[in-house]
Amino acid sequence: MKSKIALLLFFALTAFTLLQNRKISGVVKDENQKPLANVIVMVKNTIISAKTDSLGRYTIQVPDYAKTLIFSMPHYAAKEVRLGTANTLNVTLAISRIDLTDALSESNQVHRKVSGSYVQMESAAQTFMAPMPRHQPLETENYNPINENGFQFASQTPVTTFSVDVDRASYSNTRRFLNSGQMPPVDAVRIEEMINYFDYNYTEPSGEHPIAVSGEMTDSPWNPGLKLLHIGLQAKTVPTKNLPASNLVFLIDVSGSMSDQNKLPLLKQAFKLLVDQLRPQDKISIVVYAGAAGEILKPTSGSEKMTIKEALDGLEAGGSTAGGAGIELAYKLAKDNFMKDGNNRVILATDGDFNVGISSEGELQRLIEEKRKEGIFLSIMGFGMGNYKDSHIETLADKGNGNYAYIDNIQEARKEFVQEFGGTLFTIAKDVKVQIEFNPRHVQAYRLIGYENRALKNEEFHDDKKDAGEMGSGHSVTALYEIVPAGANSPYLSKNDALKYQKTDASDLGKTDEMLTLKIRYKKPDSDKSILFDMPIKNTSKPLADCSENLRFASAVAEFGLLLRNSEFKGKASYREVVARAKTAFGKDEEGYRSEFVQLVKTAETLDNRKETAQKD
């Protein structure tokens, strides 16, 4: 009987082997494009498998009938990839939020039926083969909803007010999604942060104010008949040697959710880059929080770089997340070591998952606002994916007079902490507000692109108690308005009844050639009283090709944002137009950020096309 069974198995395996007449090979990488070793590559619905080597390479023989390969590895989301005609298949795996303890327990009990007999999967101690098919748990990333600004009639609402925004987190977060083969959630796309991610060649201020302003207008590239107004603000650049001394407190999330490679390990590398920029007069402390908060490094001079780095190297992730308690301790350290006329700042690094301690967003905001008034600012660096709480982090950074960045790779850390060290950490002007009055003689309606969560009431422009955005050393801020010229038709404008008690006839407004007056309010870093200056902008327009690289590139980024959001105002926007215009406005691009932008646009176009094809099918 045993010999018969053995003979049957021999013929079955021989037949099975004869079908293996196609070889598939490739490389498996993580989202940072690092090769992944020991990834299991399996032909779906068979027991045929292979494993990647130390360079992420694999080769697997597959039967003619095979249609799908499955790639799986602990801590990463399993991925099914359909086979095409190509014999090379490269794959990127994303970090998984799955509970691996449960998954491994299940995998030890899973059996597969193959050719009439049951074959048990290998022990999880040797290799992890997640049960297939299996649905990954829903992601728990949170983003505040964005309701796009609509067009306002200049005859009825001639004044618009907003707070500046120098945050860049939305762009690097969007890049993370696209690089992992996903379109970003609509509410993750904040167009003003995408525009302001890039440096622009604005003129440095030379007068009494630390901010210079410029304006430029052209035809809207995506809405024929409309105009595009470009406004640029440039903060003065202070040489690093002349910057005030810093009292910095690193507040680092070491809870269990921070264990992934793109969280705490990347965080350590990022903060080491910042440590390299510190001067002897700068002091740094480190506070960590998980199940409880604790001080692991007392205030230490920037000259003791090895001591600071060793403290960072000793960090390990584990436990729950007492974010509130950590913030309180960090602020206490900052206050105890307060530097008059210095830069006193808490730098919080987290995935935003506050779930123990002061978890109420209202309580946290009040604490942060109170410390802001005492001269201690808060900057936040976001890390990771899956349970990323963008909505929480962005709000807290806004209240803390600090900036908010998302670190998706070591290059982004270098951008924030090395290339833009002064702008990231040193405030030149705080509570910067912009107010524009449009002239109805030339402007029928207008729309601010982005800045939805930075809108201010017009009366808040004069209220020095109202918080607004900060500009650091060398920072620039760009804003774009889409304008419907007086007398023009636009599908975006609804019927609007004339005001009964106001003069709305453009002929009554005089013959001034001013299209608008732009007003700026700001405070010096150590003052609570704002300073006002204004600048009129004339109703002059240039062809797009004759406009500055600043306008052309900023408009390309804005158009890309409209496409990612599938905006109702996108008009004739297209990925190809974005790429073509961006390529004409690279400038020096010494760090390659603008050329990288073009590649992201092409990636988004591919993903969008695949989505449309799938929906049709």
Short mmCIF file of C-alpha atoms in Angstrom, two decimals, residues 47-273:
data_model
loop_
_atom_site.label_atom_id
_atom_site.label_comp_id
_atom_site.label_asym_id
_atom_site.label_seq_id
_atom_site.Cartn_x
_atom_site.Cartn_y
_atom_site.Cartn_z
CA ILE A 47 2.84 25.11 -2.80
CA ILE A 48 5.48 26.45 -5.18
CA SER A 49 7.53 29.11 -3.38
CA ALA A 50 10.88 30.89 -3.28
CA LYS A 51 12.63 33.33 -1.00
CA THR A 52 14.50 36.59 -1.70
CA ASP A 53 18.23 36.78 -1.00
CA SER A 54 20.13 39.49 0.89
CA LEU A 55 19.81 41.82 -2.12
CA GLY A 56 16.06 41.29 -2.38
CA ARG A 57 16.43 39.11 -5.51
CA TYR A 58 14.29 36.05 -6.25
CA THR A 59 13.75 33.53 -9.02
CA ILE A 60 10.74 31.21 -9.17
CA GLN A 61 9.53 28.58 -11.65
CA VAL A 62 5.80 28.89 -12.37
CA PRO A 63 3.33 26.70 -14.31
CA ASP A 64 1.75 27.95 -17.52
CA TYR A 65 -1.63 28.24 -15.84
CA ALA A 66 -0.34 30.46 -12.98
CA LYS A 67 -1.81 33.94 -12.96
CA THR A 68 -0.76 35.43 -9.61
CA LEU A 69 2.26 35.60 -7.30
CA ILE A 70 1.93 36.35 -3.58
CA PHE A 71 4.69 38.23 -1.72
CA SER A 72 4.65 38.05 2.09
CA MET A 73 6.95 38.90 4.97
CA PRO A 74 6.52 39.62 8.68
CA HIS A 75 5.73 43.30 9.43
CA TYR A 76 4.75 43.93 5.78
CA ALA A 77 1.38 43.75 4.06
CA ALA A 78 1.16 40.70 1.83
CA LYS A 79 0.81 41.62 -1.84
CA GLU A 80 -0.81 39.73 -4.72
CA VAL A 81 0.56 40.61 -8.17
CA ARG A 82 -0.97 39.35 -11.42
CA LEU A 83 1.47 37.95 -13.94
CA GLY A 84 1.76 39.52 -17.35
CA THR A 85 3.89 38.55 -20.31
CA ALA A 86 7.13 39.91 -18.82
CA ASN A 87 9.50 37.55 -17.05
CA THR A 88 10.81 40.27 -14.73
CA LEU A 89 8.60 41.40 -11.85
CA ASN A 90 9.84 43.95 -9.30
CA VAL A 91 7.66 44.55 -6.23
CA THR A 92 7.43 47.10 -3.40
CA LEU A 93 6.00 45.99 -0.04
CA ALA A 94 4.39 48.39 2.43
CA ILE A 95 4.55 48.23 6.20
CA SER A 96 1.56 46.32 7.61
CA ARG A 97 -0.57 47.32 10.58
CA ILE A 98 -1.57 43.68 11.10
CA ASP A 99 -1.15 42.14 14.56
CA LEU A 100 1.65 39.73 13.73
CA THR A 101 1.23 37.71 16.91
CA ASP A 102 -2.28 36.73 15.90
CA ALA A 103 -1.33 36.28 12.27
CA LEU A 104 1.55 33.96 13.08
CA SER A 105 -0.65 31.95 15.40
CA GLU A 106 -3.17 31.52 12.60
CA SER A 107 -0.53 30.63 10.06
CA ASN A 108 0.66 27.68 12.16
CA GLN A 109 -2.83 26.20 11.99
CA VAL A 110 -3.52 26.77 8.30
CA HIS A 111 -3.55 23.75 6.00
CA ARG A 112 -3.91 23.77 2.23
CA LYS A 113 -5.47 21.04 0.13
CA VAL A 114 -3.16 20.16 -2.78
CA SER A 115 -3.82 17.30 -5.28
CA GLY A 116 -6.20 15.43 -2.99
CA SER A 117 -4.06 15.61 0.17
CA TYR A 118 -3.48 18.21 2.87
CA VAL A 119 -0.05 19.85 3.09
CA GLN A 120 0.69 21.78 6.31
CA MET A 121 2.51 25.12 5.94
CA GLU A 122 5.98 25.51 7.45
CA SER A 123 6.28 26.44 11.09
CA ALA A 124 6.14 30.19 11.71
CA ALA A 125 9.46 29.88 13.50
CA GLN A 126 11.02 29.07 10.13
CA THR A 127 9.02 31.26 7.78
CA PHE A 128 5.79 33.26 7.85
CA MET A 129 3.20 32.50 5.19
CA ALA A 130 0.14 34.65 5.86
CA PRO A 131 -3.16 32.84 5.10
CA MET A 132 -4.26 33.66 1.55
CA PRO A 133 -6.49 35.17 0.51
CA ARG A 134 -6.69 37.45 3.50
CA HIS A 135 -7.98 41.01 3.81
CA GLN A 136 -5.67 43.43 5.53
CA PRO A 137 -7.27 45.50 8.32
CA LEU A 138 -8.55 48.92 7.38
CA GLU A 139 -6.02 51.72 7.76
CA THR A 140 -6.64 54.22 10.55
CA GLU A 141 -4.94 57.31 9.17
CA ASN A 142 -6.87 60.47 10.00
CA TYR A 143 -7.10 63.70 8.00
CA ASN A 144 -9.19 66.78 8.61
CA PRO A 145 -11.81 67.25 5.87
CA ILE A 146 -11.14 70.04 3.38
CA ASN A 147 -13.97 71.95 1.74
CA GLU A 148 -12.41 73.83 -1.16
CA ASN A 149 -12.70 77.60 -1.33
CA GLY A 150 -15.29 78.70 -3.86
CA PHE A 151 -15.44 81.91 -5.90
CA GLN A 152 -16.41 85.09 -4.07
CA PHE A 153 -17.96 88.10 -5.82
CA ALA A 154 -15.71 91.12 -5.37
CA SER A 155 -18.72 93.44 -5.42
CA GLN A 156 -20.15 91.74 -2.32
CA THR A 157 -17.09 90.32 -0.55
CA PRO A 158 -14.12 92.40 -1.70
CA VAL A 159 -11.88 91.49 1.26
CA THR A 160 -10.22 88.11 1.94
CA THR A 161 -7.95 87.26 4.89
CA PHE A 162 -5.76 84.26 5.68
CA SER A 163 -2.84 83.16 7.83
CA VAL A 164 0.42 82.23 6.09
CA ASP A 165 1.41 78.57 6.03
CA VAL A 166 5.01 77.35 5.73
CA ASP A 167 4.21 73.73 6.57
CA ARG A 168 5.25 71.18 3.95
CA ALA A 169 3.93 67.94 5.45
CA SER A 170 1.23 67.36 2.86
CA TYR A 171 3.71 67.18 -0.02
CA SER A 172 6.07 64.62 1.53
CA ASN A 173 3.09 62.60 2.79
CA THR A 174 1.56 62.64 -0.71
CA ARG A 175 4.94 61.54 -2.08
CA ARG A 176 4.91 58.60 0.34
CA PHE A 177 1.55 57.41 -1.00
CA LEU A 178 2.54 57.75 -4.64
CA ASN A 179 5.88 56.02 -4.14
CA SER A 180 4.05 53.08 -2.56
CA GLY A 181 1.73 52.77 -5.56
CA GLN A 182 -1.33 54.46 -4.06
CA MET A 183 -3.19 57.67 -4.79
CA PRO A 184 -3.30 59.81 -1.61
CA PRO A 185 -6.59 60.36 0.22
CA VAL A 186 -8.21 63.56 -1.03
CA ASP A 187 -8.03 65.25 2.37
CA ALA A 188 -4.31 64.47 2.66
CA VAL A 189 -3.73 66.90 -0.23
CA ARG A 190 -3.40 70.46 1.07
CA ILE A 191 -2.47 72.41 -2.03
CA GLU A 192 -0.82 75.33 -0.22
CA GLU A 193 1.57 72.94 1.56
CA MET A 194 2.45 71.29 -1.73
CA ILE A 195 3.23 74.67 -3.32
CA ASN A 196 5.23 75.85 -0.31
CA TYR A 197 7.32 72.68 -0.18
CA PHE A 198 9.56 74.21 -2.83
CA ASP A 199 11.99 77.11 -2.63
CA TYR A 200 11.34 80.10 -4.89
CA ASN A 201 13.67 82.80 -6.12
CA TYR A 202 11.94 85.74 -4.45
CA THR A 203 13.74 89.00 -3.71
CA GLU A 204 15.10 89.25 -0.16
CA PRO A 205 13.70 92.09 1.98
CA SER A 206 15.93 95.15 2.13
CA GLY A 207 13.81 97.71 3.99
CA GLU A 208 12.55 98.03 7.53
CA HIS A 209 10.35 94.94 7.37
CA PRO A 210 11.69 91.35 7.59
CA ILE A 211 9.29 90.27 4.81
CA ALA A 212 9.33 91.23 1.11
CA VAL A 213 6.24 90.91 -1.10
CA SER A 214 5.88 90.40 -4.85
CA GLY A 215 2.89 89.96 -7.19
CA GLU A 216 2.42 88.70 -10.74
CA MET A 217 -0.59 87.83 -12.93
CA THR A 218 -1.15 85.70 -16.03
CA ASP A 219 -3.86 83.66 -17.74
CA SER A 220 -5.11 80.62 -15.85
CA PRO A 221 -3.44 77.55 -17.42
CA TRP A 222 -6.39 75.25 -16.70
CA ASN A 223 -9.41 77.60 -16.90
CA PRO A 224 -9.42 79.59 -20.17
CA GLY A 225 -10.76 83.11 -19.72
CA LEU A 226 -9.73 83.32 -16.07
CA LYS A 227 -6.60 84.89 -14.59
CA LEU A 228 -4.06 83.51 -12.12
CA LEU A 229 -2.62 85.85 -9.49
CA HIS A 230 0.68 84.81 -7.90
CA ILE A 231 1.75 86.35 -4.55
CA GLY A 232 5.15 85.65 -3.02
CA LEU A 233 6.39 86.50 0.48
CA GLN A 234 10.07 86.17 1.36
CA ALA A 235 11.46 86.28 4.92
CA LYS A 236 14.97 87.59 5.40
CA THR A 237 17.74 85.05 5.76
CA VAL A 238 19.88 85.24 8.88
CA PRO A 239 23.29 83.48 8.72
CA THR A 240 23.46 80.51 11.07
CA LYS A 241 26.31 82.08 13.05
CA ASN A 242 24.08 85.08 13.81
CA LEU A 243 21.05 83.08 14.90
CA PRO A 244 20.16 83.23 18.61
CA ALA A 245 21.12 80.36 20.91
CA SER A 246 18.65 77.49 21.09
CA ASN A 247 17.05 75.72 24.02
CA LEU A 248 15.60 72.63 22.33
CA VAL A 249 13.73 69.73 23.88
CA PHE A 250 13.34 66.61 21.75
CA LEU A 251 10.04 64.97 22.72
CA ILE A 252 10.15 61.49 21.19
CA ASP A 253 7.34 58.97 20.92
CA VAL A 254 8.75 55.52 21.79
CA SER A 255 5.41 53.72 22.11
CA GLY A 256 4.82 50.36 20.48
CA SER A 257 3.31 51.94 17.37
CA MET A 258 6.70 53.54 16.62
CA SER A 259 8.58 50.26 16.14
CA ASP A 260 8.34 50.18 12.34
CA GLN A 261 11.45 50.90 10.30
CA ASN A 262 10.10 54.17 8.95
CA LYS A 263 9.27 55.47 12.42
CA LEU A 264 11.69 55.31 15.38
CA PRO A 265 14.73 54.04 13.41
CA LEU A 266 14.26 56.79 10.80
CA LEU A 267 13.55 59.30 13.57
CA LYS A 268 16.92 58.55 15.18
CA GLN A 269 18.74 59.15 11.89
CA ALA A 270 16.83 62.38 11.33
CA PHE A 271 17.55 63.85 14.74
CA LYS A 272 21.23 62.96 14.43
CA LEU A 273 21.34 65.20 11.35
#
